[in-house]
Amino acid sequence: MMRTFKLALCVLLGVLCAAPVAAHRASDSFVTLTVDGAPISGQWEIALRDLAAADPVDADGDLRLTWGELNAALPALRLRLHDWLRVDADGAPCTLVVDDLLVNDRLDGRYAWLSLSAVCGDVPRQLGVDYRFLADIDPGHRGILVLAVAGGPTQTAVLGPQQPRIVLAPGATSRLSQFNDYLREGVHHIWVGIDHVLFLLSLLLPAVLLRDARRWRPVPDLRTALVEVTGVVTAFTLAHSVTLSLAALDVVRLPSRLVESAIAASVVLAAANNLVPVVTRRRWAMAIVFGLVHGFGFASVLAEMGLPTQARLLSLIGFNVGVEVGQVAIVLVFVPLAYVFRHSTKYERWLLRPGSAILAMLALVWLIERAVGL
Amino acid sequence: MHRVGPRRLGALFLLAGCALARPAVAAPWRPADDAQVLETLTRTGSAQALQQAAQAADGRDFTVVSRLVRAYIERSRREGDPRLLGYAEGLLQRWPDGAGAPAEILLLRATALQSRHAFDEALDVLDRALQQQPDLGQAWLTRATILRVQGRYPQAADACEQLRDRSAPFVATLCGLGVRGLAGERDDALSGLLAIEREAAAQAPAVRRWYQAELADALERAGRMADAERAYRLGLEIDPQDVSLRAAYADLLIGQARYEDAIALTDGYVRVDVVQLRHLIAQVRLGQVPHQAIDAMDETFRLARLRGQPLHQREEVLFALDVRRDAQRALAAAQANWQEQREPIDARVLLRAALAANDATSEREALAQIGALPVQDTRLQALLATANP
């Protein structure tokens, strides 16, 4: 009794003062299925460790899994596939086939990549997936399922002993938040960058036009357009540099939800101003006011990347310059084209007005999202 | 002049951004050589070994199953490997639930649940085990641990006291002092711990290590950092594989801005995520940006959230605060973590997150929650001072 108690004590004491358990890289596999009409294709990525736990792939038992061994195990894996992963369409089972075996290096280790395909008769309205891999060996294991219609939105599900089966409608209209998740995935900085770019574009769209007696007319010469553009961009740059620096050096801090909402609002207003011109002559003033807000937005991106403790100022300047270069590139591309086409009656009708309208609507969506906190 | 429709031009600008937003595609590859070793495996995790274990469980071979489950849980904790915990639970689930399950099996189940941070479930299973076998000392000890993590100090103290007649009295004393130290008697408990130092030296290694861990924690809360450091070092000398002790020591070093020391301490143990996190924080503070390690950790948290398994929340708060500098994410994780764990470190990260997010409401709430805690902690006090200048 005493001995088992001591043994148990050794185990439990480890977790005693601990309680903070190691942040685990849990056991997951990744099933990706794409529906393209009737055929379904995709892949199943299984961690080699998990495969070795489910099947004696290490044939010689030397604890080193070679490519030869993995390949040789493929016929057996094909036979067992049906026990582990099943797909059915509108209730009728589809035959899932392993077309190929490759290897994939993910961030947390090496996975077997099984290329899959299935033909399910007709175009499936409802796709059922049954996942039972490792359920009897490791109840903590999960299958992360990503289902997509070719070229369309994706749906994600987590399958495991608690939920071994899911039925999805592949063609379901994407929810707005799902669409945004897809965009947001790992490219946050571009997302933030886009609204700055669009704000700038909103201000630049009418730069090659003059508002005259409630009508738009093309500017008479390039110089006028350039003066306008320079004024707007310089004002925007100066303003956001100031607030970016203040925020990045922790002199001023604003809640990010407020900042992001204000940035979205600025795009709405700038775009709307093109449709119902309120500010016509001093767009640079708009650029300054809203530039101050955008600077805080840049700061949050910078914060996410983290300013190093050494060479902080230099990094800050570098980031700023990077932003400037990006803007200049856009201006250099957009303005000459806009100038060339400014005479076209279509410019106002097909670019300025619908372009601004689209920008305004897009920004309105962002504004609502960010304000509500989606 | 070649005319590109202005409408198409406008659309292109919008679409360019969307196209750029597509995430990087995975790139699988085909090895060229049959002899190329793709992965090093363990005997424990081999299909054969697991099948034998399953057979033992199906055959109700209690001795074998009990030994295996304990080994899996112990190794899982040491190596920060959740798969081993999964194998333990896989074996336990083969044992029929119900009146027939021996108390020892219930205890093992509770231990596995605790390792997964399913604290309330674990307590329920422990209660059942104790109903069957009230003398099961380990069950009282596990119960005390969980209640302490949840901040339920009076019940934790009671559970500690139950150990007195059921196991070594020293264990009961140490358990009790640990709880009292958090429950508002910091200095008395610290004196108590120091008083039993000699007795501690005569205990088994696991108990000695536990003693050093409690001592280090109490000394840190009392602001005696140099003494705390000595206790951490002694504890790690007894068991270099104690990852939570190493992580706590690393936190102390980082708190004192001794980043190189923290890196040296955590080096070689970064396969375990709690230690890897401190390693990353120290690196970031020194201006390094190990992108791959950071992304890997991010994916761990992302997948955990997707799975709905709240195992990482305290770590995610620190990651969000000190690596990603994302105050909103830190606050969300801190609030979720607080529902589960209420140790002094959880209070500190909650407050740090609330302060960083610059959100008056959350700050007020955090202060109210933390104010209700009896714990005395100089580091927490320092943070509170910055909140109420």
GROMACS .gro file of N, CA and C in nm, chain B residues 164 167-175 196 199-201 203 207 210-211:
model
   54
  538ARG      N    1  -0.353   1.393   0.686
  538ARG     CA    2  -0.268   1.378   0.804
  538ARG      C    3  -0.268   1.236   0.858
  541SER      N    4  -0.149   0.948   0.546
  541SER     CA    5  -0.019   0.939   0.479
  541SER      C    6   0.083   1.005   0.569
  542ALA      N    7   0.200   1.032   0.514
  542ALA     CA    8   0.304   1.098   0.594
  542ALA      C    9   0.254   1.234   0.641
  543PRO      N   10   0.265   1.264   0.771
  543PRO     CA   11   0.218   1.393   0.823
  543PRO      C   12   0.287   1.511   0.757
  544PHE      N   13   0.410   1.491   0.716
  544PHE     CA   14   0.481   1.601   0.651
  544PHE      C   15   0.408   1.647   0.526
  545VAL      N   16   0.357   1.550   0.451
  545VAL     CA   17   0.284   1.582   0.328
  545VAL      C   18   0.163   1.668   0.360
  546ALA      N   19   0.092   1.630   0.468
  546ALA     CA   20  -0.026   1.707   0.506
  546ALA      C   21   0.013   1.850   0.545
  547THR      N   22   0.121   1.861   0.620
  547THR     CA   23   0.167   1.994   0.663
  547THR      C   24   0.204   2.080   0.544
  548LEU      N   25   0.282   2.021   0.454
  548LEU     CA   26   0.326   2.097   0.337
  548LEU      C   27   0.207   2.141   0.253
  549CYS      N   28   0.115   2.048   0.232
  549CYS     CA   29  -0.006   2.080   0.156
  549CYS      C   30  -0.080   2.196   0.221
  570ILE      N   31   1.016   2.407   0.854
  570ILE     CA   32   1.022   2.262   0.829
  570ILE      C   33   1.131   2.226   0.729
  573GLU      N   34   1.324   1.912   0.816
  573GLU     CA   35   1.242   1.792   0.801
  573GLU      C   36   1.227   1.759   0.652
  574ALA      N   37   1.218   1.864   0.570
  574ALA     CA   38   1.201   1.843   0.426
  574ALA      C   39   1.319   1.769   0.367
  575ALA      N   40   1.440   1.802   0.417
  575ALA     CA   41   1.561   1.743   0.361
  575ALA      C   42   1.563   1.592   0.376
  577GLN      N   43   1.304   1.394   0.334
  577GLN     CA   44   1.193   1.331   0.262
  577GLN      C   45   1.239   1.270   0.131
  581VAL      N   46   0.899   1.461  -0.279
  581VAL     CA   47   0.847   1.552  -0.176
  581VAL      C   48   0.941   1.667  -0.156
  584TRP      N   49   0.882   1.913  -0.428
  584TRP     CA   50   0.758   1.983  -0.401
  584TRP      C   51   0.781   2.092  -0.296
  585TYR      N   52   0.857   2.059  -0.194
  585TYR     CA   53   0.887   2.156  -0.090
  585TYR      C   54   0.958   2.278  -0.148
   0.00000   0.00000   0.00000
